[in-house]
PDB file of C-alpha atoms in Angstrom:
ATOM      1  CA  MET A  85     157.142 -33.424 -65.854  1.00  0.00           C
ATOM      2  CA  GLN A  86     156.118 -34.513 -68.917  1.00  0.00           C
ATOM      3  CA  PHE A  87     156.199 -38.022 -70.497  1.00  0.00           C
ATOM      4  CA  SER A  88     157.756 -38.429 -74.663  1.00  0.00           C
ATOM      5  CA  ILE A  89     155.190 -40.703 -76.361  1.00  0.00           C
ATOM      6  CA  ALA A  90     158.393 -42.815 -76.809  1.00  0.00           C
ATOM      7  CA  SER A  91     159.051 -43.142 -72.993  1.00  0.00           C
ATOM      8  CA  LEU A  92     155.328 -43.960 -71.965  1.00  0.00           C
ATOM      9  CA  LYS A  93     155.588 -46.900 -74.805  1.00  0.00           C
ATOM     10  CA  LEU A  94     158.706 -48.298 -72.890  1.00  0.00           C
ATOM     11  CA  VAL A  95     157.609 -47.575 -68.952  1.00  0.00           C
ATOM     12  CA  LEU A  96     154.079 -49.880 -70.098  1.00  0.00           C
ATOM     13  CA  ALA A  97     156.044 -52.188 -72.505  1.00  0.00           C
ATOM     14  CA  THR A  98     157.801 -53.536 -68.476  1.00  0.00           C
ATOM     15  CA  LEU A  99     155.651 -53.211 -67.172  1.00  0.00           C
ATOM     16  CA  LEU A 100     153.642 -55.558 -69.103  1.00  0.00           C
ATOM     17  CA  VAL A 101     157.045 -57.544 -69.275  1.00  0.00           C
ATOM     18  CA  PHE A 102     157.262 -57.590 -65.545  1.00  0.00           C
ATOM     19  CA  ALA A 103     153.592 -58.596 -65.133  1.00  0.00           C
ATOM     20  CA  THR A 104     153.947 -61.764 -68.111  1.00  0.00           C
ATOM     21  CA  GLY A 105     157.568 -62.476 -66.132  1.00  0.00           C
ATOM     22  CA  SER A 106     156.012 -63.664 -62.777  1.00  0.00           C
ATOM     23  CA  SER A 107     153.281 -64.893 -64.024  1.00  0.00           C
ATOM     24  CA  ALA A 108     154.652 -67.587 -65.613  1.00  0.00           C
ATOM     25  CA  ASP A 109     157.263 -68.228 -62.265  1.00  0.00           C
ATOM     26  CA  LEU A 110     153.545 -69.731 -60.906  1.00  0.00           C
ATOM     27  CA  PHE A 111     152.974 -73.134 -59.900  1.00  0.00           C
ATOM     28  CA  ASN A 112     151.862 -74.835 -63.203  1.00  0.00           C
ATOM     29  CA  CYS A 113     149.693 -78.352 -63.090  1.00  0.00           C
ATOM     30  CA  ASN A 114     151.572 -79.752 -65.401  1.00  0.00           C
ATOM     31  CA  ASP A 115     155.509 -78.741 -64.946  1.00  0.00           C
ATOM     32  CA  ASP A 116     155.179 -79.093 -61.266  1.00  0.00           C
ATOM     33  CA  GLN A 117     152.155 -81.290 -59.828  1.00  0.00           C
ATOM     34  CA  HIS A 118     153.963 -83.613 -58.273  1.00  0.00           C
ATOM     35  CA  ALA A 119     152.947 -84.996 -55.875  1.00  0.00           C
ATOM     36  CA  PHE A 120     149.098 -86.518 -57.228  1.00  0.00           C
ATOM     37  CA  PRO A 121     149.381 -88.376 -60.932  1.00  0.00           C
ATOM     38  CA  PRO A 122     146.015 -86.349 -62.839  1.00  0.00           C
ATOM     39  CA  THR A 123     143.438 -88.599 -62.507  1.00  0.00           C
ATOM     40  CA  PRO A 124     140.078 -89.532 -63.372  1.00  0.00           C
ATOM     41  CA  GLY A 125     136.650 -88.587 -60.986  1.00  0.00           C
ATOM     42  CA  LYS A 126     140.073 -86.654 -58.760  1.00  0.00           C
ATOM     43  CA  PHE A 127     141.554 -82.901 -58.803  1.00  0.00           C
ATOM     44  CA  VAL A 128     143.852 -81.378 -56.910  1.00  0.00           C
ATOM     45  CA  VAL A 129     144.262 -77.642 -55.725  1.00  0.00           C
ATOM     46  CA  HIS A 130     147.822 -76.231 -55.122  1.00  0.00           C
ATOM     47  CA  TYR A 131     147.694 -73.408 -51.874  1.00  0.00           C
ATOM     48  CA  THR A 132     150.512 -71.064 -52.127  1.00  0.00           C
ATOM     49  CA  SER A 133     150.583 -68.624 -49.177  1.00  0.00           C
ATOM     50  CA  ILE A 134     151.944 -65.157 -48.392  1.00  0.00           C
ATOM     51  CA  ARG A 135     154.933 -66.203 -47.583  1.00  0.00           C
ATOM     52  CA  ASP A 136     155.060 -68.405 -50.498  1.00  0.00           C
ATOM     53  CA  SER A 137     153.757 -66.018 -52.866  1.00  0.00           C
ATOM     54  CA  ASN A 138     155.829 -64.036 -55.452  1.00  0.00           C
ATOM     55  CA  THR A 139     152.374 -61.666 -56.063  1.00  0.00           C
ATOM     56  CA  GLY A 140     152.298 -61.013 -52.640  1.00  0.00           C
ATOM     57  CA  LYS A 141     148.807 -62.325 -52.195  1.00  0.00           C
ATOM     58  CA  PRO A 142     148.292 -65.913 -51.080  1.00  0.00           C
ATOM     59  CA  TRP A 143     146.733 -68.224 -53.816  1.00  0.00           C
ATOM     60  CA  VAL A 144     145.118 -70.662 -55.767  1.00  0.00           C
ATOM     61  CA  ARG A 145     145.006 -72.987 -58.826  1.00  0.00           C
ATOM     62  CA  VAL A 146     142.990 -75.740 -60.083  1.00  0.00           C
ATOM     63  CA  CYS A 147     144.122 -78.778 -61.733  1.00  0.00           C
ATOM     64  CA  ARG A 148     141.865 -81.021 -63.497  1.00  0.00           C
ATOM     65  CA  PRO A 149     142.451 -84.482 -65.001  1.00  0.00           C
ATOM     66  CA  ALA A 150     142.161 -83.677 -69.369  1.00  0.00           C
ATOM     67  CA  ASN A 151     142.225 -86.163 -71.804  1.00  0.00           C
ATOM     68  CA  GLU A 152     145.829 -86.725 -72.922  1.00  0.00           C
ATOM     69  CA  GLY A 153     146.728 -87.881 -69.122  1.00  0.00           C
ATOM     70  CA  ASN A 154     148.155 -83.645 -68.524  1.00  0.00           C
ATOM     71  CA  TRP A 155     146.745 -81.774 -66.071  1.00  0.00           C
ATOM     72  CA  ASP A 156     143.910 -78.885 -67.603  1.00  0.00           C
ATOM     73  CA  GLN A 157     144.472 -75.698 -65.349  1.00  0.00           C
ATOM     74  CA  SER A 158     142.887 -72.332 -64.114  1.00  0.00           C
ATOM     75  CA  GLY A 159     144.077 -69.536 -64.342  1.00  0.00           C
ATOM     76  CA  VAL A 160     145.736 -68.131 -60.337  1.00  0.00           C
ATOM     77  CA  LEU A 161     143.429 -67.461 -58.384  1.00  0.00           C
ATOM     78  CA  GLU A 162     144.030 -65.118 -55.700  1.00  0.00           C
ATOM     79  CA  THR A 163     142.537 -64.996 -51.789  1.00  0.00           C
ATOM     80  CA  ASN A 164     140.929 -62.123 -49.802  1.00  0.00           C
ATOM     81  CA  CYS A 165     143.433 -61.172 -46.838  1.00  0.00           C
ATOM     82  CA  ASP A 166     140.614 -58.997 -45.697  1.00  0.00           C
ATOM     83  CA  GLN A 167     137.406 -61.865 -46.311  1.00  0.00           C
ATOM     84  CA  LYS A 168     137.575 -65.548 -43.606  1.00  0.00           C
ATOM     85  CA  GLN A 169     136.769 -66.753 -46.279  1.00  0.00           C
ATOM     86  CA  THR A 170     136.851 -66.526 -50.223  1.00  0.00           C
ATOM     87  CA  LYS A 171     134.895 -68.779 -52.650  1.00  0.00           C
ATOM     88  CA  PHE A 172     136.289 -69.597 -55.944  1.00  0.00           C
ATOM     89  CA  GLY A 173     132.515 -69.804 -58.097  1.00  0.00           C
ATOM     90  CA  THR A 174     132.715 -72.712 -60.984  1.00  0.00           C
ATOM     91  CA  GLY A 175     132.536 -69.881 -63.924  1.00  0.00           C
ATOM     92  CA  GLU A 176     137.128 -69.958 -62.361  1.00  0.00           C
ATOM     93  CA  THR A 177     137.079 -73.253 -61.362  1.00  0.00           C
ATOM     94  CA  LYS A 178     135.843 -75.268 -64.351  1.00  0.00           C
ATOM     95  CA  LEU A 179     134.148 -77.847 -61.386  1.00  0.00           C
ATOM     96  CA  LYS A 180     130.457 -78.365 -60.688  1.00  0.00           C
ATOM     97  CA  HIS A 181     130.710 -76.560 -57.510  1.00  0.00           C
ATOM     98  CA  ALA A 182     131.923 -73.747 -55.577  1.00  0.00           C
ATOM     99  CA  LEU A 183     135.583 -73.930 -53.656  1.00  0.00           C
ATOM    100  CA  ALA A 184     135.954 -71.782 -50.512  1.00  0.00           C
ATOM    101  CA  VAL A 185     139.667 -71.805 -49.047  1.00  0.00           C
ATOM    102  CA  MET A 186     139.825 -70.056 -45.789  1.00  0.00           C
ATOM    103  CA  ASP A 187     144.279 -68.350 -45.406  1.00  0.00           C
ATOM    104  CA  GLY A 188     144.294 -68.406 -41.640  1.00  0.00           C
ATOM    105  CA  ASN A 189     148.275 -68.428 -41.277  1.00  0.00           C
ATOM    106  CA  GLY A 190     148.024 -68.645 -45.167  1.00  0.00           C
ATOM    107  CA  CYS A 191     147.942 -64.195 -44.469  1.00  0.00           C
ATOM    108  CA  ASN A 192     150.719 -63.606 -42.622  1.00  0.00           C
ATOM    109  CA  SER A 193     154.246 -63.426 -44.173  1.00  0.00           C
ATOM    110  CA  GLY A 194     156.431 -64.294 -40.579  1.00  0.00           C
ATOM    111  CA  ALA A 195     154.316 -67.454 -40.768  1.00  0.00           C
ATOM    112  CA  SER A 196     155.997 -70.901 -40.824  1.00  0.00           C
ATOM    113  CA  ASN A 197     153.232 -72.602 -40.060  1.00  0.00           C
ATOM    114  CA  LEU A 198     149.293 -73.186 -41.484  1.00  0.00           C
ATOM    115  CA  GLN A 199     147.541 -73.351 -38.427  1.00  0.00           C
ATOM    116  CA  GLY A 200     143.620 -71.822 -39.838  1.00  0.00           C
ATOM    117  CA  ALA A 201     144.791 -72.159 -43.379  1.00  0.00           C
ATOM    118  CA  SER A 202     141.789 -74.814 -44.898  1.00  0.00           C
ATOM    119  CA  ILE A 203     139.758 -76.017 -48.262  1.00  0.00           C
ATOM    120  CA  HIS A 204     136.671 -77.142 -48.617  1.00  0.00           C
ATOM    121  CA  TYR A 205     134.017 -78.986 -51.789  1.00  0.00           C
ATOM    122  CA  ASP A 206     130.990 -80.430 -52.409  1.00  0.00           C
ATOM    123  CA  GLY A 207     131.746 -81.365 -48.771  1.00  0.00           C
ATOM    124  CA  GLN A 208     135.235 -82.642 -48.656  1.00  0.00           C
ATOM    125  CA  HIS A 209     137.333 -81.161 -45.938  1.00  0.00           C
ATOM    126  CA  VAL A 210     140.916 -80.302 -45.987  1.00  0.00           C
ATOM    127  CA  ASN A 211     143.242 -78.690 -42.725  1.00  0.00           C
ATOM    128  CA  LEU A 212     145.906 -77.562 -44.722  1.00  0.00           C
ATOM    129  CA  GLN A 213     148.041 -77.512 -41.477  1.00  0.00           C
ATOM    130  CA  ASP A 214     146.861 -81.136 -40.784  1.00  0.00           C
ATOM    131  CA  PRO A 215     146.177 -82.789 -43.516  1.00  0.00           C
ATOM    132  CA  ALA A 216     144.527 -86.135 -43.490  1.00  0.00           C
ATOM    133  CA  MET A 217     147.146 -88.737 -44.715  1.00  0.00           C
ATOM    134  CA  GLY A 218     146.546 -89.364 -48.288  1.00  0.00           C
ATOM    135  CA  LYS A 219     145.341 -86.293 -48.516  1.00  0.00           C
ATOM    136  CA  CYS A 220     147.959 -83.525 -49.162  1.00  0.00           C
ATOM    137  CA  GLY A 221     151.073 -83.414 -50.884  1.00  0.00           C
ATOM    138  CA  LYS A 222     154.499 -82.535 -48.988  1.00  0.00           C
ATOM    139  CA  ARG A 223     154.503 -78.433 -48.611  1.00  0.00           C
ATOM    140  CA  SER A 224     156.893 -77.158 -51.027  1.00  0.00           C
ATOM    141  CA  HIS A 225     156.209 -73.384 -51.569  1.00  0.00           C
ATOM    142  CA  GLY A 226     152.796 -74.141 -51.319  1.00  0.00           C
ATOM    143  CA  ILE A 227     150.879 -77.087 -50.673  1.00  0.00           C
ATOM    144  CA  SER A 228     148.920 -79.030 -52.953  1.00  0.00           C
ATOM    145  CA  CYS A 229     145.746 -81.235 -51.645  1.00  0.00           C
ATOM    146  CA  GLN A 230     143.512 -84.198 -53.502  1.00  0.00           C
ATOM    147  CA  PHE A 231     140.221 -84.029 -54.348  1.00  0.00           C
ATOM    148  CA  THR A 232     136.791 -85.757 -55.827  1.00  0.00           C
ATOM    149  CA  LEU A 233     135.214 -84.327 -58.386  1.00  0.00           C
TER     150      LEU A 233
END
């Protein structure tokens, strides 16, 4: 099978548009995070399970308050379902400490709950199946939980 340069360029351009389009559709801290307002000394982690994800993998996005009252956000950080826990370093999250995510049922595309899923940051722990009052918003295509920096 032979491909012309023009055909190859078209295929590559299509793949690039597809990849960019799917990223653009992911949760955005400024447009989609309504559970908590930007608050100095606090940040929000949005967790999306494999069932709710359009990437085929669970992922998180870190929303940090910005000076102008908006959110500054991390990139999409995919978790690893093959590991019990995925740790994200300060370089990935721009936080002061590592962030750890346990997916639990978040890796089960048929599960309707987040049993066994949790997020840990600097001694703070949130169980995503039964989050502490006031720590997380309502689950809707993912769940957003607030932590202290």
